[in-house]
């Protein structure tokens, strides 16, 4: 078995700055996949541009807003997922405390319809801000996996969660994860061997070089099978606060000759998805 890697630029359509960076990386061949936020006002233009590149994005199921852009509205209409003004909360823990499975699936269906109406028929889905996994309260993993099975989707759920979590999961989360992987296999939902991303702030990292070295380590540690590295590349001025610094560093990494040298040295085969 060989080591295969999906390099994903998340958050296409988040806002124009991020969208331009992600489209540029796709055009240059520096990433092999992307995920589309359908609820953003920038999503329509992003959908047109990504189709021009011949790239099929995954559905980035989005149930929360972002703190540095105007609040997003769900495509399925106001439900228990929304604040009184009809917008999606920017706090995942608020969503985790009040969200109901029926509303989650209703919104996922609405976002899928939006993509299909624009001649984008995704074959996989994942979760913006990790809200479907139960990391912020209620979990909708079981309902999401059944939804994926109905549509024939693959889903971003790692068989081995340690590279993402940074170590073993706490026992309750480990048990829930084990059940979810077993359910994915039972339903025939394709999932990656593992996933990894940067979870540290600019302050914690201290420099671009620290971020680069961390990703180089992750690359060297990839197991056999198909794994995913997902990043959030953007411009520093497109994302408010220190988060913008990290996103700009990730865009820099994907164009860094040292990164491309490491990809060749590690003999990792790049691919567009973890499904067969």
Coordinates of C-alpha atoms in Angstrom, one line a residue:
X1 CA 0.0 0.0 0.0
X2 CA 1.3 3.5 -0.8
X3 CA 0.9 6.8 0.9
X4 CA -1.6 9.1 -0.8
X5 CA -2.5 12.6 0.2
X6 CA -5.4 15.0 -0.4
X7 CA -4.3 18.6 0.1
X8 CA -7.4 20.7 0.6
X9 CA -7.9 24.4 0.7
X10 CA -11.0 24.9 2.9
X11 CA -13.5 27.8 2.9
X12 CA -13.8 28.7 -0.8
X13 CA -16.5 31.4 -0.9
X14 CA -15.9 32.6 2.6
X15 CA -15.3 36.1 1.3
X16 CA -13.6 37.5 -1.8
X17 CA -10.1 37.6 -0.4
X18 CA -10.0 33.9 0.7
X19 CA -11.8 32.9 -2.5
X20 CA -9.1 34.6 -4.7
X21 CA -6.3 32.9 -2.9
X22 CA -7.9 29.4 -3.0
X23 CA -8.7 29.8 -6.7
X24 CA -5.1 30.8 -7.4
X25 CA -3.7 27.8 -5.5
X26 CA -6.1 25.5 -7.5
X27 CA -5.1 27.0 -10.8
X28 CA -1.4 26.7 -9.9
X29 CA -1.8 23.0 -8.9
X30 CA -0.7 23.6 -5.3
X31 CA -3.8 22.0 -3.8
X32 CA -5.8 19.0 -5.0
X33 CA -9.2 19.8 -3.5
X34 CA -11.3 22.6 -2.0
X35 CA -14.5 22.9 0.0
X36 CA -17.3 25.4 -0.7
X37 CA -19.2 27.6 1.8
X38 CA -22.6 28.0 0.2
X39 CA -24.2 30.4 2.6
X40 CA -21.8 33.3 2.0
X41 CA -22.7 36.1 -0.4
X42 CA -19.4 35.4 -2.2
X43 CA -20.4 31.8 -2.9
X44 CA -22.1 32.4 -6.2
X45 CA -19.1 34.0 -7.8
X46 CA -16.8 31.3 -6.3
X47 CA -19.0 28.6 -7.8
X48 CA -18.7 30.2 -11.3
X49 CA -14.9 30.5 -11.0
X50 CA -14.2 27.0 -9.7
X51 CA -16.3 25.5 -12.5
X52 CA -14.1 27.4 -15.0
X53 CA -11.1 25.6 -13.5
X54 CA -12.8 22.3 -13.9
X55 CA -12.7 21.6 -10.1
X56 CA -15.6 20.0 -8.2
X57 CA -15.6 21.3 -4.6
X58 CA -16.9 19.3 -1.6
X59 CA -19.9 20.6 0.2
X60 CA -18.6 22.3 3.4
X61 CA -21.7 22.0 5.5
X62 CA -21.9 25.3 7.3
X63 CA -24.1 25.8 10.4
X64 CA -22.3 28.8 12.0
X65 CA -21.2 32.3 10.9
X66 CA -17.7 33.7 11.2
X67 CA -16.9 36.5 13.7
X68 CA -15.2 38.8 11.2
X69 CA -17.7 38.9 8.3
X70 CA -21.4 39.8 8.3
X71 CA -23.6 37.1 9.7
X72 CA -24.6 34.4 7.2
X73 CA -28.2 33.2 6.8
X74 CA -29.1 29.5 6.3
X75 CA -30.3 28.5 2.9
X76 CA -33.1 26.4 4.4
X77 CA -34.8 29.3 6.2
X78 CA -34.9 30.2 9.9
X79 CA -34.9 27.2 12.2
X80 CA -33.7 26.2 15.6
X81 CA -30.2 26.7 14.2
X82 CA -30.6 30.5 14.0
X83 CA -30.5 33.5 16.3
X84 CA -33.7 35.6 16.6
X85 CA -32.7 37.7 13.6
X86 CA -32.6 34.6 11.4
X87 CA -28.8 34.5 11.1
X88 CA -26.4 31.7 12.0
X89 CA -24.7 32.2 15.4
X90 CA -20.9 32.7 15.2
X91 CA -20.5 30.6 18.4
X92 CA -20.3 26.8 17.8
X93 CA -21.1 26.1 21.4
X94 CA -24.4 28.0 21.0
X95 CA -25.2 25.8 18.1
X96 CA -24.2 22.7 20.0
X97 CA -26.5 23.6 22.8
X98 CA -29.7 24.2 20.8
X99 CA -29.4 22.5 17.4
X100 CA -31.7 19.7 16.4
X101 CA -30.8 16.9 14.0
X102 CA -33.8 17.5 11.8
X103 CA -32.8 21.2 11.3
X104 CA -29.2 20.2 10.6
X105 CA -30.2 17.7 7.9
X106 CA -32.7 20.2 6.4
X107 CA -29.9 22.8 6.1
X108 CA -27.4 20.3 4.6
X109 CA -30.1 19.4 2.0
X110 CA -30.6 23.1 1.2
X111 CA -26.9 23.7 0.7
X112 CA -26.7 20.6 -1.5
X113 CA -29.6 21.8 -3.6
X114 CA -27.8 25.2 -4.0
X115 CA -24.7 23.5 -5.3
X116 CA -26.6 21.2 -7.7
X117 CA -28.6 24.2 -9.0
X118 CA -25.2 25.6 -10.2
X119 CA -24.2 22.4 -11.9
X120 CA -21.9 21.4 -9.1
X121 CA -22.7 17.9 -8.0
X122 CA -20.4 17.1 -5.0
X123 CA -19.3 13.6 -4.2
X124 CA -18.2 14.3 -0.7
X125 CA -19.0 16.5 2.3
X126 CA -17.3 17.8 5.4
X127 CA -18.1 20.1 8.4
X128 CA -17.2 23.8 8.6
X129 CA -15.8 24.6 12.1
X130 CA -16.2 20.9 13.1
X131 CA -19.8 21.5 14.2
X132 CA -21.1 18.1 13.1
X133 CA -18.7 16.1 15.2
X134 CA -19.9 16.9 18.7
X135 CA -16.8 18.9 19.6
X136 CA -19.0 21.8 20.8
X137 CA -21.8 20.0 22.5
X138 CA -24.4 17.9 20.6
X139 CA -23.1 15.5 17.9
X140 CA -24.9 14.9 14.6
X141 CA -22.4 12.4 13.3
X142 CA -24.8 9.5 13.0
X143 CA -27.4 11.5 11.2
X144 CA -24.7 13.0 9.0
X145 CA -23.4 9.6 8.0
X146 CA -26.8 8.3 7.1
X147 CA -27.3 11.5 5.1
X148 CA -24.0 10.9 3.3
X149 CA -25.0 7.3 2.6
X150 CA -28.3 8.4 1.0
X151 CA -26.4 10.7 -1.4
X152 CA -23.5 8.4 -2.0
X153 CA -21.1 10.9 -0.4
X154 CA -17.7 10.4 1.2
X155 CA -17.2 12.2 4.5
X156 CA -14.2 13.8 6.4
X157 CA -14.0 11.5 9.4
X158 CA -10.6 10.1 10.1
X159 CA -10.1 6.4 11.0
X160 CA -7.2 7.5 13.1
X161 CA -8.0 10.8 14.9
X162 CA -4.7 11.2 16.8
X163 CA -2.9 13.4 14.1
X164 CA -5.8 15.8 14.2
X165 CA -6.3 15.7 18.0
X166 CA -2.6 15.8 18.8
X167 CA -2.8 12.6 20.8
X168 CA -5.4 10.1 22.1
X169 CA -8.9 11.2 22.4
X170 CA -10.5 11.4 25.9
X171 CA -12.4 8.1 26.6
X172 CA -16.0 9.4 25.9
X173 CA -14.9 11.0 22.6
X174 CA -12.8 7.9 21.6
X175 CA -15.8 5.7 22.1
X176 CA -18.0 8.0 20.1
X177 CA -15.4 8.1 17.3
X178 CA -15.1 4.4 17.2
X179 CA -18.9 4.0 16.8
X180 CA -18.9 6.6 14.0
X181 CA -16.1 4.9 12.1
X182 CA -18.0 1.5 12.4
X183 CA -21.2 3.2 11.2
X184 CA -19.4 4.7 8.2
X185 CA -18.1 1.3 7.3
X186 CA -21.5 -0.3 7.8
X187 CA -23.2 2.3 5.5
X188 CA -20.4 2.3 2.9
X189 CA -19.4 5.9 3.5
X190 CA -15.8 6.4 2.4
X191 CA -13.6 8.1 5.0
X192 CA -9.8 9.1 5.0
X193 CA -7.1 7.2 6.9
X194 CA -6.4 10.3 8.9
X195 CA -6.7 14.1 8.7
X196 CA -4.4 16.8 9.9
X197 CA -4.4 20.6 10.1
X198 CA -2.8 23.5 12.0
X199 CA -4.7 24.2 15.2
X200 CA -2.3 26.7 16.8
X201 CA -2.5 30.5 16.8
X202 CA 0.0 32.9 15.4
X203 CA 1.1 33.7 18.9
X204 CA 1.6 30.0 19.7
X205 CA 3.5 29.4 16.5
X206 CA 5.6 32.5 16.7
X207 CA 6.8 32.4 13.1
X208 CA 6.1 31.1 9.6
X209 CA 9.0 28.7 10.0
X210 CA 7.4 27.0 12.9
X211 CA 4.2 26.5 10.9
X212 CA 6.2 25.1 7.9
X213 CA 8.2 22.8 10.1
X214 CA 5.1 21.4 11.7
X215 CA 3.5 20.6 8.4
X216 CA 6.8 19.0 7.2
X217 CA 6.7 16.8 10.3
X218 CA 3.1 15.9 9.6
X219 CA 4.0 15.0 6.0
X220 CA 6.8 12.7 7.1
X221 CA 4.5 11.0 9.6
X222 CA 1.7 10.2 7.1
X223 CA 0.6 6.5 7.4
X224 CA -0.1 4.2 4.5
X225 CA -3.4 4.8 2.8
X226 CA -5.2 8.0 1.8
X227 CA -5.0 10.9 4.3
X228 CA -5.9 14.6 4.1
X229 CA -4.1 17.7 5.1
X230 CA -6.6 20.6 5.1
X231 CA -5.5 24.2 5.3
X232 CA -7.3 27.6 5.3
X233 CA -5.1 29.7 3.0
X234 CA -6.0 33.4 2.6
X235 CA -4.6 36.9 2.6
X236 CA -3.8 38.5 5.9
X237 CA -6.0 41.4 5.2
X238 CA -9.0 39.2 4.3
X239 CA -9.4 37.6 7.7
X240 CA -9.5 39.8 10.8
X241 CA -7.1 39.4 13.7
X242 CA -4.2 36.9 14.2
X243 CA -6.2 34.2 12.4
X244 CA -5.4 36.2 9.2
X245 CA -1.7 35.8 9.9
X246 CA -1.9 32.0 10.1
X247 CA -4.0 31.8 7.0
X248 CA -1.5 33.9 5.0
X249 CA 1.3 31.7 6.3
X250 CA -0.6 28.6 5.0
X251 CA -0.9 30.2 1.6
X252 CA 2.8 30.9 1.7
X253 CA 3.5 27.3 2.7
X254 CA 1.7 25.9 -0.3
X255 CA 4.0 27.8 -2.7
X256 CA 7.2 27.2 -0.7
X257 CA 9.9 25.3 -2.6
X258 CA 10.8 23.5 0.7
X259 CA 7.3 22.1 0.9
X260 CA 7.4 20.9 -2.7
X261 CA 10.8 19.4 -2.2
X262 CA 9.5 17.5 0.8
X263 CA 6.5 16.2 -1.1
X264 CA 8.8 14.7 -3.7
X265 CA 11.3 13.3 -1.1
X266 CA 8.6 11.6 0.9
X267 CA 7.2 9.9 -2.2
X268 CA 3.6 10.9 -1.4
X269 CA 1.1 10.5 -4.3
X270 CA -1.2 13.5 -4.4
X271 CA -4.9 12.8 -5.1
X272 CA -8.2 14.7 -5.2
X273 CA -10.2 12.6 -2.7
X274 CA -10.1 9.7 -0.3
X275 CA -12.9 7.8 -1.9
X276 CA -12.2 4.9 -4.3

